[in-house]
Short mmCIF file of C-alpha atoms and ligand atoms in Angstrom, two decimals:
data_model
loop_
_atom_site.label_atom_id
_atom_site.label_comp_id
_atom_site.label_asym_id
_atom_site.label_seq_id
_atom_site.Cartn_x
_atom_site.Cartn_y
_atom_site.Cartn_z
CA UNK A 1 92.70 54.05 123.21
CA UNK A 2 96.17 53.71 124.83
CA UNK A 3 96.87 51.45 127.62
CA UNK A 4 99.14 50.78 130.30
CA UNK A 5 100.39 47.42 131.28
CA UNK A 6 102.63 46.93 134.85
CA UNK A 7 103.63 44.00 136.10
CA UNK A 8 103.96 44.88 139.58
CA UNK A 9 106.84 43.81 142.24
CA UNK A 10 110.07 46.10 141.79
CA UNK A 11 111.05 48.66 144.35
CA UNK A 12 111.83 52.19 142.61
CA UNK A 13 115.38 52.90 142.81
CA UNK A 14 117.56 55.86 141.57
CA UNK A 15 116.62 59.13 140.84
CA UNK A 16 113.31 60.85 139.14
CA UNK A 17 112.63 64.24 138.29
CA UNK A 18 110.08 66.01 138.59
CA UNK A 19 108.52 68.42 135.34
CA UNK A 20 106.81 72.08 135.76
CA UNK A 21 103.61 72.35 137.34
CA UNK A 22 100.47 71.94 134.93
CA UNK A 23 98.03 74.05 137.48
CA UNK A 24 100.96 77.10 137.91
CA UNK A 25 101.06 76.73 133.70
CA UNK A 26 97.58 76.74 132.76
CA UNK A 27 96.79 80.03 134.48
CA UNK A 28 100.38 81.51 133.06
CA UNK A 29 99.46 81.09 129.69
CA UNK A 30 95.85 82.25 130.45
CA UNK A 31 97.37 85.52 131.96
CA UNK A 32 98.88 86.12 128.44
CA UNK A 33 95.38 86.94 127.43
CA UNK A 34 96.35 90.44 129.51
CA UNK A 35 99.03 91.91 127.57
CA UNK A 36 99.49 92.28 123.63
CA UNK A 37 103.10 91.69 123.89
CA UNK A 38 104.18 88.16 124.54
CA UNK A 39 104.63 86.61 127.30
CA UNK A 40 107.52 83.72 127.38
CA UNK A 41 106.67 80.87 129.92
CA UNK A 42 109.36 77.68 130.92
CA UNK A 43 109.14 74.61 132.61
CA UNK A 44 105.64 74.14 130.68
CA UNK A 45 105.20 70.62 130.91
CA UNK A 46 104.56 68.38 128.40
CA UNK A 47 101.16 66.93 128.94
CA UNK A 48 97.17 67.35 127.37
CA UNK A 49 95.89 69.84 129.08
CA UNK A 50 98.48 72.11 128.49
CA UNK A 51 97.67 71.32 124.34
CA UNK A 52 94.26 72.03 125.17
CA UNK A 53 94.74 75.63 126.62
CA UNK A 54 97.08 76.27 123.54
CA UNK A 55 93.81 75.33 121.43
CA UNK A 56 91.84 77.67 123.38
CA UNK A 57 94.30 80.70 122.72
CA UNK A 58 94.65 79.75 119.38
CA UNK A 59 91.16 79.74 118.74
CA UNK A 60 90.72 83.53 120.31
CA UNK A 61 93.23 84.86 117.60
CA UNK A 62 96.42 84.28 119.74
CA UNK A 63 99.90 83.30 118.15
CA UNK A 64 101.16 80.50 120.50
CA UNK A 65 104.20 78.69 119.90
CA UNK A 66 104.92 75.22 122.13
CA UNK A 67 108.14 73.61 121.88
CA UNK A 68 109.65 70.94 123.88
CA UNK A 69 113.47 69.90 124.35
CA UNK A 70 116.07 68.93 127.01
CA UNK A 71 116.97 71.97 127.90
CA UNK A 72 113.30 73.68 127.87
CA UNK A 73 109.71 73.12 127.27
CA UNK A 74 108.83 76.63 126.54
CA UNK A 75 105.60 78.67 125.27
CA UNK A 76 105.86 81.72 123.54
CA UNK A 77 102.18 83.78 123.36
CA UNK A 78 101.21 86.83 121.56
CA UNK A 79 97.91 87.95 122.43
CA UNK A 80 98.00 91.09 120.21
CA UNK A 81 95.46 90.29 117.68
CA UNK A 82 92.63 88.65 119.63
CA UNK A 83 89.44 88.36 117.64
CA UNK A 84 87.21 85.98 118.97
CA UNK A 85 86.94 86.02 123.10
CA UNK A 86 85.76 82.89 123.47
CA UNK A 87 86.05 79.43 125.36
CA UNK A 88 84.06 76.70 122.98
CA UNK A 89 82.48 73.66 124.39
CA UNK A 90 84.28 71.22 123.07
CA UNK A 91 87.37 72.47 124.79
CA UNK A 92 85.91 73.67 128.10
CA UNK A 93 84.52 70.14 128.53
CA UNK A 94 87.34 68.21 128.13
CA UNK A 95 89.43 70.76 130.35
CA UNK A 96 86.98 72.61 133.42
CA UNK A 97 90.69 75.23 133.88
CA UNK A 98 89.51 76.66 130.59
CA UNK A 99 87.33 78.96 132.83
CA UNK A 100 90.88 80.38 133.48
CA UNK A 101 90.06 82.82 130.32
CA UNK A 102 87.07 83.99 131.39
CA UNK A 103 88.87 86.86 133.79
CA UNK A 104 91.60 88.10 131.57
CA UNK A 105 89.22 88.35 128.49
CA UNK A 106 86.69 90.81 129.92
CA UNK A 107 89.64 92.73 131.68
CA UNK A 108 91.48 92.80 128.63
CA UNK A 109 88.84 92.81 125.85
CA UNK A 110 85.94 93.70 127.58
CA UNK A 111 83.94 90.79 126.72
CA UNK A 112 83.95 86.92 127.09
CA UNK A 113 82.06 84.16 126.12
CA UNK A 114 82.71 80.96 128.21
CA UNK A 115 81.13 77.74 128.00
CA UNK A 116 79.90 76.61 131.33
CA UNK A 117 81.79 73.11 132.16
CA UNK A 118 78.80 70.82 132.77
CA UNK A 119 79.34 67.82 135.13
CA UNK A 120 82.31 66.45 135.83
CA UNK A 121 84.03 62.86 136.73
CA UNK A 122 84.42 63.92 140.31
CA UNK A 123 81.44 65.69 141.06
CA UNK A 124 79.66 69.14 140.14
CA UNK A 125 82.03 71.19 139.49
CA UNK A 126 80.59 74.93 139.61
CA UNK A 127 81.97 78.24 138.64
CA UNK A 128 79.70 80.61 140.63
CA UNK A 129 82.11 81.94 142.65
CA UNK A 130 84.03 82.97 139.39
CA UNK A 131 80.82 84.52 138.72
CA UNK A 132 79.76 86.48 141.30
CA UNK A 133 83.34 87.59 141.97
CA UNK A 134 83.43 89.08 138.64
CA UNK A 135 80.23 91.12 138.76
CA UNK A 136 81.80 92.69 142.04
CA UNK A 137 84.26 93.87 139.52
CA UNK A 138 81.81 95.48 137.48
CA UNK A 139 81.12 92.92 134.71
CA UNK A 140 77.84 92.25 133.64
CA UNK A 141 76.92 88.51 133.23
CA UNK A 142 74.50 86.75 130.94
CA UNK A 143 73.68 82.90 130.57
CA UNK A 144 72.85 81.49 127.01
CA UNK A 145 72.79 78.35 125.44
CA UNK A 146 74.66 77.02 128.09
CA UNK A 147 77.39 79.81 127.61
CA UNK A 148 78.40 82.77 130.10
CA UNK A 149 78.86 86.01 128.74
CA UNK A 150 80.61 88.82 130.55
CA UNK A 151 80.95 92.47 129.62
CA UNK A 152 82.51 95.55 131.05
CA UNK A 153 83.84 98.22 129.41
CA UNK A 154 86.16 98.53 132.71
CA UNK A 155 86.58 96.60 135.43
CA UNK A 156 86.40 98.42 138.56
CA UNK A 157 88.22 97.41 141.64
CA UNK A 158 86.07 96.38 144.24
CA UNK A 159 85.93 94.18 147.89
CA UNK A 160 85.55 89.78 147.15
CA UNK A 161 85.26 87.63 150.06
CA UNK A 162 85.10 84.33 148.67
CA UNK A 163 82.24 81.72 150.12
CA UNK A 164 84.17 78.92 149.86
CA UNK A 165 87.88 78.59 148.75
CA UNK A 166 88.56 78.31 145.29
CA UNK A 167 91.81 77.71 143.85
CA UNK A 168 91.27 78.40 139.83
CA UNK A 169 88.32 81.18 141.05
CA UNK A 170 91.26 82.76 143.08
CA UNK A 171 93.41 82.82 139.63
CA UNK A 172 90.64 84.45 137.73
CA UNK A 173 89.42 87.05 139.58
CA UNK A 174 93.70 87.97 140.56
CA UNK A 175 93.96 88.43 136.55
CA UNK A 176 91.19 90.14 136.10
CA UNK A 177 91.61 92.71 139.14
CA UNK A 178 94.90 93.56 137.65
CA UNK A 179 93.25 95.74 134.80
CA UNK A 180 90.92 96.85 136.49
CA UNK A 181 90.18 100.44 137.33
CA UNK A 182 91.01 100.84 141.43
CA UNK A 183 91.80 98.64 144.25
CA UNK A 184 91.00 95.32 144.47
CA UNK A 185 90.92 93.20 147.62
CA UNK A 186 89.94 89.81 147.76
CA UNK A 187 89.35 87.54 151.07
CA UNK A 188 89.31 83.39 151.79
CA UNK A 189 91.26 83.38 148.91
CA UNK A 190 93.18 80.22 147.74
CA UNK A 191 96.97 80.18 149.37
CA UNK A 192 98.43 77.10 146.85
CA UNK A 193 101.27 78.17 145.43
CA UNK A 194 100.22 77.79 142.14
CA UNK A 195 98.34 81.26 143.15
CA UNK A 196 101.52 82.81 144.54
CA UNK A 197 103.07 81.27 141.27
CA UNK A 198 100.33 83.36 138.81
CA UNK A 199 100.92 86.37 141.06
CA UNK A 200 104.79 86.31 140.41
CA UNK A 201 104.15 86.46 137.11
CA UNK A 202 101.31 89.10 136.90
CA UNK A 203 104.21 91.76 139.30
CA UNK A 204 106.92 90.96 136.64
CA UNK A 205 104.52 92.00 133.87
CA UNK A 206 103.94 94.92 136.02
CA UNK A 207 100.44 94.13 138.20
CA UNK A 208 100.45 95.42 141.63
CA UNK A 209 99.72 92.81 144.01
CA UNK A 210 100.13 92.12 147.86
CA UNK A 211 99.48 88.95 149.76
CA UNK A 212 99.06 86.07 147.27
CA UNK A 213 99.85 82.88 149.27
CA UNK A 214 97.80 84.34 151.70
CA UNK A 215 94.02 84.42 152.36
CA UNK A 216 94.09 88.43 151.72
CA UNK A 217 95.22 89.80 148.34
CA UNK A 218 95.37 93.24 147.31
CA UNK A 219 95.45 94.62 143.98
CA UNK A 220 96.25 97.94 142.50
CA UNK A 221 94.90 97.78 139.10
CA UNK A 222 96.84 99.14 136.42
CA UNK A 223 96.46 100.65 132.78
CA UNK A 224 98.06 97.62 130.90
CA UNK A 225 100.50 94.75 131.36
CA UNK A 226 103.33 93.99 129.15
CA UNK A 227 105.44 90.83 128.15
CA UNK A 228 107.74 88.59 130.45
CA UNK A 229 109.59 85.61 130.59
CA UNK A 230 108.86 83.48 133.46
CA UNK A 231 109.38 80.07 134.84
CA UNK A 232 106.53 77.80 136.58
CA UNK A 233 107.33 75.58 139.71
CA UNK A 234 107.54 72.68 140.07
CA UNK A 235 104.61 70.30 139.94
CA UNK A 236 103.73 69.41 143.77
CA UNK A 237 101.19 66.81 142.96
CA UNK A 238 103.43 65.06 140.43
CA UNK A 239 106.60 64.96 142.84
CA UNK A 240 104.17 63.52 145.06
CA UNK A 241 102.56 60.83 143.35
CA UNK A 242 106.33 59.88 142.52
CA UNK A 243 107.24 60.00 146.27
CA UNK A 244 104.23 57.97 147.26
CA UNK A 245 105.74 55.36 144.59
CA UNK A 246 108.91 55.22 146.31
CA UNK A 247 106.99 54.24 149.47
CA UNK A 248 104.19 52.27 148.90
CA UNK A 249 106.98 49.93 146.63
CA UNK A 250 109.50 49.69 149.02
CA UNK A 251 111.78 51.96 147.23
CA UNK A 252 114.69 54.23 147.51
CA UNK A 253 113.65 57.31 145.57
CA UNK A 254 115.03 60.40 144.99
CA UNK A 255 112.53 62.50 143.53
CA UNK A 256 114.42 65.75 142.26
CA UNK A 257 113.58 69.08 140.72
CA UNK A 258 110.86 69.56 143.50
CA UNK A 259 109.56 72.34 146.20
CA UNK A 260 109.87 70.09 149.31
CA UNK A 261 108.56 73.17 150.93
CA UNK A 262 105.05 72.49 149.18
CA UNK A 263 104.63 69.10 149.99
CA UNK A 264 104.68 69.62 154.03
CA UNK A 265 101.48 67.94 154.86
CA UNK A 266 102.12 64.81 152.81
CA UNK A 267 105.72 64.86 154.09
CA UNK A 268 104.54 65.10 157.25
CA UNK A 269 101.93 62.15 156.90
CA UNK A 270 104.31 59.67 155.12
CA UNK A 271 106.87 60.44 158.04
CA UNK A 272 104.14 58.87 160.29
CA UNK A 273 103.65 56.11 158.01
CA UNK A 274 106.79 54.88 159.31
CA UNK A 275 108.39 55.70 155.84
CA UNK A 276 111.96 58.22 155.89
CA UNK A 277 111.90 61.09 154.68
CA UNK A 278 115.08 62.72 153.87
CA UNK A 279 114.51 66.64 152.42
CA UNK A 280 117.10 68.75 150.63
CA UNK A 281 116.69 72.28 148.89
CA UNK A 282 115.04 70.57 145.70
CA UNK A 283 114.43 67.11 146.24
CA UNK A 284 113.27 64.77 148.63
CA UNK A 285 114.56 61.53 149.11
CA UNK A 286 111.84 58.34 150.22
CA UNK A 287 113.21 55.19 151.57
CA UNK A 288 110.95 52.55 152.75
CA UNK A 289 112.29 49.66 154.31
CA UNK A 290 109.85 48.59 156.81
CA UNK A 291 106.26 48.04 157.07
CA UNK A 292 103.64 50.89 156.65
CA UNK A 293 101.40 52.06 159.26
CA UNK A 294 97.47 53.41 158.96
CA UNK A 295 96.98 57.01 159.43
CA UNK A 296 94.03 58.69 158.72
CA UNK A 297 94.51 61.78 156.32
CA UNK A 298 91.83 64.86 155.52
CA UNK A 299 91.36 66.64 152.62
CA UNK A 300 91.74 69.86 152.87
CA UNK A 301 92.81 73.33 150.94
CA UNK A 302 96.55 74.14 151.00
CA UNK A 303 98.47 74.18 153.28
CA UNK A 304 96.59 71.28 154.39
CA UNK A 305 96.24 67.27 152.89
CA UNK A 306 95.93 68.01 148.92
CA UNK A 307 92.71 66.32 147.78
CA UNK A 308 95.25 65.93 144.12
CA UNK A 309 96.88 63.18 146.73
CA UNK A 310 93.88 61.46 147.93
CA UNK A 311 94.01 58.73 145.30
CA UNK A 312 97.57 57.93 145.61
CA UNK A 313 97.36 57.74 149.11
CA UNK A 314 94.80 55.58 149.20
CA UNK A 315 96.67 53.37 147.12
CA UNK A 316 99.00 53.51 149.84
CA UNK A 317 97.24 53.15 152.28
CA UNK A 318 96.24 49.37 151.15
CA UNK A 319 99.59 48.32 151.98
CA UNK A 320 99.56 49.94 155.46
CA UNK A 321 98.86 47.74 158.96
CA UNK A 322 95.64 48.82 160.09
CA UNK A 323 92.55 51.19 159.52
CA UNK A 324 93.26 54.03 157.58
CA UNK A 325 90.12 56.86 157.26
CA UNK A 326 90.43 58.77 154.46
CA UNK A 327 87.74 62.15 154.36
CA UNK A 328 87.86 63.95 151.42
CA UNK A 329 86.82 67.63 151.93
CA UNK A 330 87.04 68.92 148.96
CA UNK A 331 85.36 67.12 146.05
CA UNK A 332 82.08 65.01 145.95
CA UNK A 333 82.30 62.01 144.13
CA UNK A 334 85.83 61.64 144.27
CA UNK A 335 86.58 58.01 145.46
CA UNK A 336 85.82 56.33 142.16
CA UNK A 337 89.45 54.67 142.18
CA UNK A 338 88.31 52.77 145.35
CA UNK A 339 86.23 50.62 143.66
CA UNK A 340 89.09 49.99 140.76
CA UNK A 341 91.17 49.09 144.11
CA UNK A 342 88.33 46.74 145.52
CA UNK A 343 88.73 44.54 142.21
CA UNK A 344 92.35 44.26 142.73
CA UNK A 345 92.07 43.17 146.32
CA UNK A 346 91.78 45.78 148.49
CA UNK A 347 89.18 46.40 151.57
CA UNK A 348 87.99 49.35 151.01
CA UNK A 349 84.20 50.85 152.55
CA UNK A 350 82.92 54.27 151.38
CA UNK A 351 80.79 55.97 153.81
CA UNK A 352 79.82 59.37 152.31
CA UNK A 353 82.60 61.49 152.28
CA UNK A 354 84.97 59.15 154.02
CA UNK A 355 86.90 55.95 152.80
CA UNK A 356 87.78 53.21 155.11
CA UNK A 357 90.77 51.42 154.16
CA UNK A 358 91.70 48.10 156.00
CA UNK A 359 95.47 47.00 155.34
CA UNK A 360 97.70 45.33 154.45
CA UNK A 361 95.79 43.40 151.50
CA UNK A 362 97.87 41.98 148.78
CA UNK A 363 96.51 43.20 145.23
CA UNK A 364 96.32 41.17 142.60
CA UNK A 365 96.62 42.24 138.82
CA UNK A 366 93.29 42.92 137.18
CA UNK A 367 91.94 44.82 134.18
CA UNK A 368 91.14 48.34 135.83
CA UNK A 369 89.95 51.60 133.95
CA UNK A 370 91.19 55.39 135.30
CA UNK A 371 88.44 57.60 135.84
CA UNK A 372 89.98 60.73 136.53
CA UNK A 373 93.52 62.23 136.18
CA UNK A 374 94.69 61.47 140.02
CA UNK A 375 92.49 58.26 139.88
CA UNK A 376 94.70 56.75 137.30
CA UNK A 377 97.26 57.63 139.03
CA UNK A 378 96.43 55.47 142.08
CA UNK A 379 95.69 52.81 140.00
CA UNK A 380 99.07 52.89 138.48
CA UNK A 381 100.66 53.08 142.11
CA UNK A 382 98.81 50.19 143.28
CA UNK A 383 99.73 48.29 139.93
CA UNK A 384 103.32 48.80 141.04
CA UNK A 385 102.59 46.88 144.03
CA UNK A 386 100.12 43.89 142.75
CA UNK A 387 100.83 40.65 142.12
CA UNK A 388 100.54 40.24 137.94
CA UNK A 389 100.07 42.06 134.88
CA UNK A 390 97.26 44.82 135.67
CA UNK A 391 96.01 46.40 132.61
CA UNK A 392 94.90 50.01 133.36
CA UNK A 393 92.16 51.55 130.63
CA UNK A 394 91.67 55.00 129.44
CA UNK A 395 94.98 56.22 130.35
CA UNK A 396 94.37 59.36 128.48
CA UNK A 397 92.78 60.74 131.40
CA UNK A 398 96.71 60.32 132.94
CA UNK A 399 98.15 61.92 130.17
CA UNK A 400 95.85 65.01 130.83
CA UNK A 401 98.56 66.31 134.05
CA UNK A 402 101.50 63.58 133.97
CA UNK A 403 104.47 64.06 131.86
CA UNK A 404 105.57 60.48 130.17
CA UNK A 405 104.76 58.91 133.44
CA UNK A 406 105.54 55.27 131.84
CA UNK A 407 109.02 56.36 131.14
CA UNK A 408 110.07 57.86 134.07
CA UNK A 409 108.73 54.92 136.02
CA UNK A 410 110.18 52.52 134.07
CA UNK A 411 113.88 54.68 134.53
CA UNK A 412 113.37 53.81 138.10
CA UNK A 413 112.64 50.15 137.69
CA UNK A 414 109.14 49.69 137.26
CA UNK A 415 107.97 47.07 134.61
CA UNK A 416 105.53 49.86 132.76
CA UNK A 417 104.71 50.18 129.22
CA UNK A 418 102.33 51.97 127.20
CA UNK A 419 100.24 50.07 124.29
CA UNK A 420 98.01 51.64 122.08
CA UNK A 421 96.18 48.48 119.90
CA UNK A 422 92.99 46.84 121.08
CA UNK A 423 94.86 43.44 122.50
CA UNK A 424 93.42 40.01 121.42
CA UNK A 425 91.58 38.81 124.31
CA UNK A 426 93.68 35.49 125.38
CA UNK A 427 96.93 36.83 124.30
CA UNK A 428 98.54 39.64 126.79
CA UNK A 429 101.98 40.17 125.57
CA UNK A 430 104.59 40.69 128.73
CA UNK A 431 106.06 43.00 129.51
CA UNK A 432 110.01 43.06 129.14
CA UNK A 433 111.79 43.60 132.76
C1 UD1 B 1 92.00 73.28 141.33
C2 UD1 B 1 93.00 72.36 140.69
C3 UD1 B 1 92.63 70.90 140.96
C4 UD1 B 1 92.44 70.68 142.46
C5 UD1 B 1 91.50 71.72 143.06
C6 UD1 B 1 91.43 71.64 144.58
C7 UD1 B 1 93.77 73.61 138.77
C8 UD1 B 1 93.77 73.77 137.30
N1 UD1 B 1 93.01 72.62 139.26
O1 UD1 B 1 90.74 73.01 140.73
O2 UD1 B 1 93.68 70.08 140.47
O3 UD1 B 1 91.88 69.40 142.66
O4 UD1 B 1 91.94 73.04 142.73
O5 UD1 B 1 92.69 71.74 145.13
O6 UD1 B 1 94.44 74.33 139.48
N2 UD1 B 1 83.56 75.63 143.86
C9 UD1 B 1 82.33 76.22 143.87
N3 UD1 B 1 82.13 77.30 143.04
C10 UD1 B 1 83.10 77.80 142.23
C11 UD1 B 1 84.34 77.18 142.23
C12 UD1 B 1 84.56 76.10 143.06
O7 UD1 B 1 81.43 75.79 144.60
O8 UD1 B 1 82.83 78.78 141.52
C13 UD1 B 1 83.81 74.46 144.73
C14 UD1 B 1 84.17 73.19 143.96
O9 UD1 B 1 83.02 72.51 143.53
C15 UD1 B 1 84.96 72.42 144.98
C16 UD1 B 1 85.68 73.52 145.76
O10 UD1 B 1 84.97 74.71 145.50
O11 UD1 B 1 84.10 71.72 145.85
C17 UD1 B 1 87.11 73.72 145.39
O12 UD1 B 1 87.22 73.82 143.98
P1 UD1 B 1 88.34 74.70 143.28
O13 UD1 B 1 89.39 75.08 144.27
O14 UD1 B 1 87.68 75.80 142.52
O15 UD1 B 1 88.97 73.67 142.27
P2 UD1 B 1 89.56 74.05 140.88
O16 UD1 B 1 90.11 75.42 140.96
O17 UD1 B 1 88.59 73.71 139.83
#
């Protein structure tokens, strides 16, 4: 199992760039499922998940071709011959987005079987509201062997108001109102721009929607979709974690290829860290050459604090003067870095939802283990920072959303490296400045 090793203590310096956004990508390629003529998607980056969902299509019949280079990391999918509408267990449980198929396969195929994700790292993780938004469309459900099945022989447009915002729930339901027969209009629906993302794409392959981005969405369903090409933004949590980095090391980062635009609240919060913030049309520029202040921060859905920032703020927030709260709104169970922080020196309480951060604490290098994908992020951030080599476990979970993290890090000065062998226990090699 791969492993990272940082020696911690250099400020980030120079320029980073940001990839394409794994949460506008793995609804892209799951909106493929819609058309039989394929559907050309760019700026897919390169990371596990992404491998994953092209497992999933290729399982259901679908050609998929994945390529990365310089110039492009492109994915070419032909859903023309699909012949088995079906999300397995063994993928949905490594990847919960798989539910992402569920929608376009009964709009498109009139029937799909989806294994239900189970329990997750950061708390239960349902899919009712994918559920019950889908029988409003007309589908008829059934639960087996721990599988949902959904039928229709047409969709038919109807009225959702979501119960609680849903970002991926949002994405289904949009793909699956765009074949369906009538007008569809959802409510309380997701406004990330990964949604408004998926809806660009659906109009160019010739959907009919209003509103995405917005809590109201309107869809005129249509006979059939055809094939596009289409680029995915860039990834907001990424360019954040990066631009966290810059701060919480003392940097000067320039963190390019980004939507500044969609990264106004944490913007907004590191500005009253006492961190600059310097914005341009696609980049954002961190320089951090005082001390950090606490703030509090809450989780909430976009436009708000992005719960996908929690961790990394948190790691942050060790190194700011003060009390810092930190509620998370969003997920249960989603503070398991904290205690990964704890054992590298930080003071950290949980109290239910919220975390109470005292700062600044120096951190010390430990032997940590990432729980989650934006936990092992943190951990790496506050690696940057501690005092020592900190070895940081199951970095797979990292290399679920993160793009070669350890080398862009390491083109910006951080002391990162990647090691894959099960190290003898007294002999740690160093790493090489
Ligand atoms: C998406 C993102 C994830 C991010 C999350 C919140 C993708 C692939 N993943 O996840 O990175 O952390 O949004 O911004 O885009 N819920 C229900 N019933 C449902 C669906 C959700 O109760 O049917 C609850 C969840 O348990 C959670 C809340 O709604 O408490 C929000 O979850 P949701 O927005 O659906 O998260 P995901 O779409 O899974």
């Amino acid at each position: 199992m791969d492993k990272f090793v940082v020696r911690g203590g250099n400020p980030l310096l120079g320029t980073i760039r940001v990839s394409g956004a794994k949460n506008a990508a793995l609804p892209a390629m799951a909106a493929a499922i819609l058309t039989d003529e394929p559907v050309i998607l760019e700026g897919i980056p390169q990371v596990r998940d992404i491998e994953t969902t092209r497992q999933l299509l290729a399982a259901m019949g679908a050609e998929v071709e994945l390529g990365y280079g310089r110039a492009h990391h492109r994915t070419t999918i032909c859903c023309r011959d699909l012949t088995s509408p079906e999300a397995s267990y063994e993928l949905v449980k490594t990847m919960r987005a798989s539910t992402l198929v569920l929608g376009p396969l009964v709009a498109r195929m009139g029937r799909a079987r989806v294994s239900l994700p189970g329990g997750c790292a950061i708390g239960a993780r349902p899919i009712d509201l994918h559920i019950k938004g889908l029988e409003r469309l007309g589908a008829k459900i059934t639960q087996e062997h721990g599988y949902i099945e959904a039928t229709a022989d047409r969709l038919r447009g109807g009225q959702i108001v979501f119960e609680k915002i849903t970002v991926t729930g949002t994405e289904d339901l949009l793909m699956a109102a765009t074949l369906a027969d009538g007008e569809t209009i959802m409510q309380n629906c997701a406004r990330e721009p990964e949604v408004a993302d998926l809806a660009d794409l659906l109009n160019k392959m010739g959907a009919k929607i209003e509103g995405a981005g917005t809590p109201t969405i309107r869809v005129q369903g249509v006979e059939q979709l055809h094939g596009t090409k289409h680029r995915v933004i860039p990834d907001r949590i990424e360019a954040g974690t990066f631009i966290v980095a810059g701060a919480l090391t003392g940097g000067d980062l320039n963190v390019s290829g980004c939507e500044p635009k969609h990264l106004t609240a944490l913007l907004q919060k590191l500005g009253d860290t006492g961190v600059t913030v310097l914005q341009s049309t696609d980049a954002v520029r961190v320089i951090a050459n005082g001390p950090l202040r606490a703030c509090d921060v809450i989780t909430e859905e976009y436009p708000g604090f992005p719960t996908d920032m929690q961790a990394q703020y948190m790691a942050l927030a060790t190194q700011a003067s003060g009390t810092s709260v930190i509620t998370e709104n969003i997920f249960e169970n989603r503070f398991m870095h904290a205690q990964e922080l704890v054992r590298m020196g930080a003071n950290i309480k949980i109290e239910g939802s919220r975390a109470v951060v005292r700062g600044k604490t120096e951190l010390s290098a430990a032997a940590v283990q990432a729980s989650d994908l934006r936990a092992s992020a943190s951990l790496v951030l506050a690696a940057l920072v501690a005092e020592g080599e900190t070895i940081i476990d199951r970095v797979y979970h990292i290399d679920r959303g993160y793009e070669h993290i350890e080398e862009k890090l390491r083109n910006v000065g951080a002391q990162i490296r990647r090691i894959g062998e099960i190290l003898p226990k007294r002999a740690v090699p160093a790493v090489r400045a």
